[in-house]
Short mmCIF file of C-alpha atoms in Angstrom, two decimals:
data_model
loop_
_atom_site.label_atom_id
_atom_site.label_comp_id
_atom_site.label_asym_id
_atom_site.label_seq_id
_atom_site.Cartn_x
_atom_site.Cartn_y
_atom_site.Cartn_z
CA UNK A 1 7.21 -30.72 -123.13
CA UNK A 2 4.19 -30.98 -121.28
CA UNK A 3 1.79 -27.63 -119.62
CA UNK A 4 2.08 -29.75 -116.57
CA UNK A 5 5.08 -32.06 -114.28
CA UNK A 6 3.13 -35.53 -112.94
CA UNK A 7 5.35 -37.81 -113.90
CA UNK A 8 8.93 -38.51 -115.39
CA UNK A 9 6.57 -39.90 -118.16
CA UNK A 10 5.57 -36.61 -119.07
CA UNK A 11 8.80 -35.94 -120.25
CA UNK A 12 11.10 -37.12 -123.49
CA UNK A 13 14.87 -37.74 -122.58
CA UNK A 14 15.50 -34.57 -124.54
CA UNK A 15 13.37 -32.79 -122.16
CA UNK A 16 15.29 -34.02 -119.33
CA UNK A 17 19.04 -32.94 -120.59
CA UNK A 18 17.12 -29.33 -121.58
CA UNK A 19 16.49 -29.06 -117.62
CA UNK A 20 20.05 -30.67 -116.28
CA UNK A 21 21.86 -28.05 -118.82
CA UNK A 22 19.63 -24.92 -117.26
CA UNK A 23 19.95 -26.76 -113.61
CA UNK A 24 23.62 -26.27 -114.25
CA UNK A 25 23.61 -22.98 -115.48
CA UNK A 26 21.22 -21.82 -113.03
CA UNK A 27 23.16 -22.86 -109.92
CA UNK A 28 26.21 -21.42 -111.59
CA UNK A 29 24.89 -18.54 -111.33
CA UNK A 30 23.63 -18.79 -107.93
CA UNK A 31 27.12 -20.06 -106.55
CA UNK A 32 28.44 -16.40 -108.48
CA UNK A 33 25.54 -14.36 -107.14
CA UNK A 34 24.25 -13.41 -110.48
CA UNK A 35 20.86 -12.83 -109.98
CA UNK A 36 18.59 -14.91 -112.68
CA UNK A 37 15.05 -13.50 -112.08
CA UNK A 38 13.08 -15.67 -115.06
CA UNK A 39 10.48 -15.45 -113.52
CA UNK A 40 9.98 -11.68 -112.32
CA UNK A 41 6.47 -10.91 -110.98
CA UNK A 42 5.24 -14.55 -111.30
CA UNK A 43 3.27 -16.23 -108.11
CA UNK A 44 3.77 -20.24 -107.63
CA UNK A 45 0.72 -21.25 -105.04
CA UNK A 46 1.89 -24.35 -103.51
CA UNK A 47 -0.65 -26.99 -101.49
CA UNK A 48 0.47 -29.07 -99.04
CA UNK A 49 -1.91 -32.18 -97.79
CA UNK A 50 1.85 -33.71 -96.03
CA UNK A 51 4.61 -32.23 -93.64
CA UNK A 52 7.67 -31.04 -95.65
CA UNK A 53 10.60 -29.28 -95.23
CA UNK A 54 13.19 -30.07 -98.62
CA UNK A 55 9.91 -29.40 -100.59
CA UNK A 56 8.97 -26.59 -99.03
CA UNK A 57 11.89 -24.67 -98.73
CA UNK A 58 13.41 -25.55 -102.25
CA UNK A 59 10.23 -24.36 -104.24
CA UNK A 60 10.15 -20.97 -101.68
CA UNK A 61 13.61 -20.22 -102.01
CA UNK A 62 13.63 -20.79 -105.60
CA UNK A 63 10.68 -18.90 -106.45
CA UNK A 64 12.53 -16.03 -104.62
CA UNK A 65 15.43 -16.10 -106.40
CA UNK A 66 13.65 -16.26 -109.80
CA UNK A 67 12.00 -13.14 -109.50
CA UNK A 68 9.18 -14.40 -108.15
CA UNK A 69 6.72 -15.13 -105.30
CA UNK A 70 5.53 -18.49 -103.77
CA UNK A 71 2.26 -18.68 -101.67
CA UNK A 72 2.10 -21.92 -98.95
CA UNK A 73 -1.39 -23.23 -98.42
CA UNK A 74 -1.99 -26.04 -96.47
CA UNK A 75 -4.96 -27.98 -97.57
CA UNK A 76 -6.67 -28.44 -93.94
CA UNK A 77 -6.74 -24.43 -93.81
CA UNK A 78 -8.31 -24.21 -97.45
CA UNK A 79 -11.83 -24.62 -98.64
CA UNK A 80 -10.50 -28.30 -100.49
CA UNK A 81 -10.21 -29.33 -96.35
CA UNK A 82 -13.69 -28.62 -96.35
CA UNK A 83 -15.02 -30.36 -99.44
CA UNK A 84 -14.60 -27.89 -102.20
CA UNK A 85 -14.58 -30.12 -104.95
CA UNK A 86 -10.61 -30.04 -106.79
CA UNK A 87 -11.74 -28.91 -109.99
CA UNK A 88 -13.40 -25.69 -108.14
CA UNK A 89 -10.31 -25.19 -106.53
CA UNK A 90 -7.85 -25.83 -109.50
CA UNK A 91 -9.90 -23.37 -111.57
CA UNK A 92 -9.78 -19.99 -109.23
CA UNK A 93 -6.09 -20.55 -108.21
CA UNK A 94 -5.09 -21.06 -112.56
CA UNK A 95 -6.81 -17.50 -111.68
CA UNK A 96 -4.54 -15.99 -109.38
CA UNK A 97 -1.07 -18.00 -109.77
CA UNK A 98 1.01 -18.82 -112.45
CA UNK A 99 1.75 -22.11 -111.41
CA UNK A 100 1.12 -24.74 -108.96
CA UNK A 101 3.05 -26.85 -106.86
CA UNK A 102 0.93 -29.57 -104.88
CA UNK A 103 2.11 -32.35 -102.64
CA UNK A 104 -0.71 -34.50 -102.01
CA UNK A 105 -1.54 -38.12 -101.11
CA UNK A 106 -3.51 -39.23 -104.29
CA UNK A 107 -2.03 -39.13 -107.46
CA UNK A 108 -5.74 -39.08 -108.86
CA UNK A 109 -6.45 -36.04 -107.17
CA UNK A 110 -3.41 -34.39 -108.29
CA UNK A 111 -4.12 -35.72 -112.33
CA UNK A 112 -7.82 -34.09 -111.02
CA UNK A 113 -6.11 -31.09 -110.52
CA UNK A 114 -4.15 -30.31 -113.39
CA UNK A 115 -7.05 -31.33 -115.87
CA UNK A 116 -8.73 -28.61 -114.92
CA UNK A 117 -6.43 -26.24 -113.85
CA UNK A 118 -5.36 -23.50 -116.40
CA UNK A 119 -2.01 -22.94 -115.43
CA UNK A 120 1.14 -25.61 -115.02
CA UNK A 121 0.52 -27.95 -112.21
CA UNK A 122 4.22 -29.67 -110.48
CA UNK A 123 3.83 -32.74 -108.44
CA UNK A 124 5.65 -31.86 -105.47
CA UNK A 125 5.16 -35.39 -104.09
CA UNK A 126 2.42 -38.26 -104.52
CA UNK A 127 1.23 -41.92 -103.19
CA UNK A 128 2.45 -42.98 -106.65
CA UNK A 129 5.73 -40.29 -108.03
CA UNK A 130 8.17 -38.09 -106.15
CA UNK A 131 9.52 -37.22 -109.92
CA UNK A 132 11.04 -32.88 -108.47
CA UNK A 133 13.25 -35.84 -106.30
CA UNK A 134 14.48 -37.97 -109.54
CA UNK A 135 15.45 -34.67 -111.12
CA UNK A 136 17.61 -33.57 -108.87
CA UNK A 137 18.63 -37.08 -107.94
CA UNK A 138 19.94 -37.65 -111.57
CA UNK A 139 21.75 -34.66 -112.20
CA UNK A 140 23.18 -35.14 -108.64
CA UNK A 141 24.92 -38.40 -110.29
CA UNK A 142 25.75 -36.28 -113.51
CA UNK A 143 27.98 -34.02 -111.15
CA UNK A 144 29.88 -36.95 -109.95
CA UNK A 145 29.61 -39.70 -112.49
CA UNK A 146 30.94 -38.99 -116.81
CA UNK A 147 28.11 -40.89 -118.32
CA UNK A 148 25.26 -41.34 -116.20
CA UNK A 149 23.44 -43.03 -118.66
CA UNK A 150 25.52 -45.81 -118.48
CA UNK A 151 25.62 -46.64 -114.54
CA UNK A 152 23.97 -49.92 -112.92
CA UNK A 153 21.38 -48.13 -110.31
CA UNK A 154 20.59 -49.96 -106.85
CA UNK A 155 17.01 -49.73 -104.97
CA UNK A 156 16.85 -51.16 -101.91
CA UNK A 157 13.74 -50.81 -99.32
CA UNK A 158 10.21 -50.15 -100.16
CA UNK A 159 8.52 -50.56 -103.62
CA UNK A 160 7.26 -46.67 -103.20
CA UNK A 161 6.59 -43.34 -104.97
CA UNK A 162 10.16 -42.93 -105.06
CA UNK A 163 11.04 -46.72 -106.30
CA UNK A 164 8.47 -46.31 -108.81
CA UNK A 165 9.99 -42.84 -110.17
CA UNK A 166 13.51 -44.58 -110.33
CA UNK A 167 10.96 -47.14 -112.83
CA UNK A 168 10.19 -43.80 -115.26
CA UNK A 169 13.96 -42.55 -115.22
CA UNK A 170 14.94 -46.16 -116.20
CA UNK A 171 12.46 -46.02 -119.24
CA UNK A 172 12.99 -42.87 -119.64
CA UNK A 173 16.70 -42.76 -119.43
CA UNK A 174 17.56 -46.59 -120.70
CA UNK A 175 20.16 -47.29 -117.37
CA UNK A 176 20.20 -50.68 -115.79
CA UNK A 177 17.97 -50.56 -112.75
CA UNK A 178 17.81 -53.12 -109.67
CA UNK A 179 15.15 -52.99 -107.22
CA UNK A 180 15.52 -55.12 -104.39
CA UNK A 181 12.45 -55.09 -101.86
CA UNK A 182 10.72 -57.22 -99.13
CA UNK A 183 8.22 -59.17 -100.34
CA UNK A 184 4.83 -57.64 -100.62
CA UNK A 185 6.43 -54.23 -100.62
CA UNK A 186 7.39 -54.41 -104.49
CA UNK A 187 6.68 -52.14 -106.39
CA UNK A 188 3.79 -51.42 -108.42
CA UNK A 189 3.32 -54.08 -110.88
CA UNK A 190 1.29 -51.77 -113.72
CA UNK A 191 4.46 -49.30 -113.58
CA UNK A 192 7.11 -51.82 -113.70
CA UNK A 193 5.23 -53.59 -116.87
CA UNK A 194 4.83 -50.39 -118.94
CA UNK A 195 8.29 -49.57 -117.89
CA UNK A 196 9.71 -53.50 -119.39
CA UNK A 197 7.39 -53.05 -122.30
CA UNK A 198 9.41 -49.60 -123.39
CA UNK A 199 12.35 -51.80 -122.89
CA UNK A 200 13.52 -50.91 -119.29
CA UNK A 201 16.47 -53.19 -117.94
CA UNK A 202 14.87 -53.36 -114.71
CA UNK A 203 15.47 -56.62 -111.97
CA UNK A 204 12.97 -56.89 -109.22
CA UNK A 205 14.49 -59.08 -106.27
CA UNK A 206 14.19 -59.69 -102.60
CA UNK A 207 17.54 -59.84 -101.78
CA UNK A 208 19.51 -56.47 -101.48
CA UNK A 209 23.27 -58.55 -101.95
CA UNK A 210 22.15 -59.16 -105.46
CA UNK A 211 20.74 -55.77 -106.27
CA UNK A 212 23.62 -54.14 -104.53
CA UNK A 213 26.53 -56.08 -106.80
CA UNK A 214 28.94 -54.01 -108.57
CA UNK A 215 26.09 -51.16 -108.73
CA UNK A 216 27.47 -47.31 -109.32
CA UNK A 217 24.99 -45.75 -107.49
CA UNK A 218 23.12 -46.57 -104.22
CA UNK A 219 19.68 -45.62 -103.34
CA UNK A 220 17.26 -46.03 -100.22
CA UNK A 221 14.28 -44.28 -98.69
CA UNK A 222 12.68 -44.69 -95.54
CA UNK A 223 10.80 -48.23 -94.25
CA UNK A 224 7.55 -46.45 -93.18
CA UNK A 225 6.77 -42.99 -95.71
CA UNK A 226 4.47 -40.32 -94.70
CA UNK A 227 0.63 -41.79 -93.73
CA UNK A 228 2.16 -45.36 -93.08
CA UNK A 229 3.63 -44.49 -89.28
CA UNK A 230 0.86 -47.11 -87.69
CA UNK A 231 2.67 -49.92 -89.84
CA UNK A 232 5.97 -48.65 -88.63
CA UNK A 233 6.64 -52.17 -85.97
CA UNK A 234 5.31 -54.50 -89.00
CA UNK A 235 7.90 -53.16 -91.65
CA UNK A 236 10.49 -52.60 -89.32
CA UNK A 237 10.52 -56.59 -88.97
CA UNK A 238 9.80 -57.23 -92.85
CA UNK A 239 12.79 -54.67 -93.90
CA UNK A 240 15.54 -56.19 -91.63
CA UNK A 241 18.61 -57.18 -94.21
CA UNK A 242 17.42 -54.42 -96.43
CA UNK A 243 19.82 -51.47 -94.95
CA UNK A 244 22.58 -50.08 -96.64
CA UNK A 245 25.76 -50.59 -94.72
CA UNK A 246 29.17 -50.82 -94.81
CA UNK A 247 28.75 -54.52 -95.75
CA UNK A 248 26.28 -54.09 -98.50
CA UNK A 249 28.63 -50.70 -99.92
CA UNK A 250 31.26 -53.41 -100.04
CA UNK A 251 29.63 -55.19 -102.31
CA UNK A 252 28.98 -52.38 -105.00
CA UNK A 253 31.51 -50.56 -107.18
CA UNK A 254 34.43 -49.14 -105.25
CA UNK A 255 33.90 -45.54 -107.08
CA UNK A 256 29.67 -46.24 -105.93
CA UNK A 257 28.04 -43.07 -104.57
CA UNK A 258 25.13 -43.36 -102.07
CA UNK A 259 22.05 -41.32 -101.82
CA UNK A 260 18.71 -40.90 -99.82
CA UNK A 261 15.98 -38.26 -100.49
CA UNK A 262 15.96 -37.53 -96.81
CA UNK A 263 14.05 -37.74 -94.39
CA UNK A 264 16.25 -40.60 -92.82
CA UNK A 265 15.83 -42.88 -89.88
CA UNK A 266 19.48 -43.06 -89.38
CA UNK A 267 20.26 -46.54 -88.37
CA UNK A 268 17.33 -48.44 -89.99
CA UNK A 269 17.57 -48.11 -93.69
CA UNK A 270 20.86 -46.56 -94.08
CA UNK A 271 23.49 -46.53 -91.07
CA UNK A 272 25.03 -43.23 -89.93
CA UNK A 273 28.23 -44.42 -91.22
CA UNK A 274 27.19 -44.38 -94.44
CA UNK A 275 25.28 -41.08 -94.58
CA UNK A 276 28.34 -39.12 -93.16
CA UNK A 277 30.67 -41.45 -95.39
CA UNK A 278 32.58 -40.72 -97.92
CA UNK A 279 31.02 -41.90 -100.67
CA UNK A 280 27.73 -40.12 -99.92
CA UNK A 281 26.72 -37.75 -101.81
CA UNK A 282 22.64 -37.24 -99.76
CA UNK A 283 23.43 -33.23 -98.88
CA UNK A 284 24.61 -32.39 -102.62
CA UNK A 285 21.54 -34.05 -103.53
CA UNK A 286 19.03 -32.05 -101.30
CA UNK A 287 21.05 -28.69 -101.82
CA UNK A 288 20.23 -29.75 -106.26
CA UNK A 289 16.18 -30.49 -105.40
CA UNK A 290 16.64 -26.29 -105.36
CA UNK A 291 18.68 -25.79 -108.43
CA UNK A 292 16.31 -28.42 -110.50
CA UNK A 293 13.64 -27.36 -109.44
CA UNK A 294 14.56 -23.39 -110.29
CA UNK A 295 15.10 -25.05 -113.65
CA UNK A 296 11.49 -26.81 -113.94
CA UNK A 297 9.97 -23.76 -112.48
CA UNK A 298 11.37 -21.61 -114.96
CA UNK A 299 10.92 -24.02 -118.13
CA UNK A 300 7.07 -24.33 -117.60
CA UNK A 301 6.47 -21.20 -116.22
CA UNK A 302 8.43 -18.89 -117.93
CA UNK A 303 6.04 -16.18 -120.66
#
């Protein structure tokens, strides 16, 4: 396993089931109160270029109940706001924490980060990978599905960060993969070409009926993510069709679960009859970002 968490890529599929079977033991043992503290005395300093709260909150609370501490630094109030160069900064925090947890907007800068940084460095959320989200995400569907390996998985809305990490787990993982997008909000073509060449079963289509048919698990994200709010109007328009609704559920698997990373514009890419439906399971899935996470935390971190 890799010093550092980019990408899904990082990881083998071996690597993956180590961290669902200590996600499950860990929140085990947080549902019985038996404190776990791996990481006793350890400091996590976490930068945050975007607004968060799942993020946030997960890696605190986590850090808390693993024994240790996490520090929130928001990059406008640190010397990187004012044009400390990243490799300055990533080599005097490796010098205080034991790990870092950065959301940022470049992926670059984050990949800048971790080369020089002496400690492990999580992506907490990037332009290109939201891979803490997949994590949880997959061992979300492990709780509710017997083989999640072999499950048809449905993207519908924008070709983003988190469309892209569904791209790793589907190399990574080997399940069938549909991504159904507007077009010119695909996503990116590099990813979904190294992803085929490992022999992904991925489909790339603009219309959500086909990507939707007989799939076991559901997935959307909001139209307009995090730096993109001035194009909000202009995909509004391009994503009508691509909601998931009662008419679109239909059309998958009766057993089908449905999940969203949250935030979500309730009503535009997922109706509220959906998200409070039955066969959602979004609120297991954010409760698990702080159980996998606990479980990445403590598998890079740990002395």
């Amino acid at each position: 396993m890799n010093k550092d968490f980019l990408a899904l890529s990082d990881w083998t599929l071996e690597d993956l089931e180590s961290i669902f079977s200590l996600t499950r033991e860990l929140k085990q043992k947080q549902k019985e109160g038996t404190p776990h503290p791996l990481l006793k005395g350890q400091t996590l300093g976490m930068i945050f270029e975007k607004s968060s709260t799942r993020t946030r909150v997960s890696f605190e609370v986590g850090m808390f109940q693993l024994g240790g501490h996490a520090l929130f630094l928001h990059s406008g109030t640190t010397q990187m706001g004012r044009g400390e160069p990243i490799k300055d900064t990533a080599r005097v925090m490796s010098g205080y924490c034991d790990g870092v947890m950065a959301r940022t907007y470049s992926h670059q800068a984050l990949e800048e980060f971790a080369q020089n940084s002496y400690v492990p460095v999580i992506n907490g959320l990037s332009d290109l990978y939201h891979p803490c989200q997949l994590v949880a995400d997959i061992f979300t569907v492990t709780e509710h599905k017997e083989d999640y390996r072999n499950l048809k998985y449905c993207w519908i809305g924008d070709g983003n960060n988190m469309a892209n990490s569904w791209i790793n787990a589907a190399a990574l993982v080997g399940f069938e993969l549909r991504i159904a997008s507007p077009k010119g909000y695909e996503p990116d073509k590099e990813i979904v070409a190294l992803a085929k060449k490992s022999g992904a079963k991925i489909l790339l289509t603009n219309d959500p009926r086909e990507a939707a048919a007989g799939a076991d698990v559901l997935n959307t994200d909001v139209w307009a993510s995090m730096g993109q709010e001035s194009e909000q109007q202009k995909r509004a328009k391009a994503f009508t069709g691509f909601q998931i609704n009662a008419d679109i559920l239909k059309l998958a698997d009766p057993e089908a679960v449905v999940m969203h990373c949250l935030p979500a514009h309730r009503n535009e890419e997922i109706t509220d009859e959906v998200v409070e439906g039955p066969q959602s399971i979004i609120f297991n899935e954010a409760e698990n970002r702080l159980h996998a996470q606990k479980a990445i935390l403590a598998t890079l971190m740990a002395h």
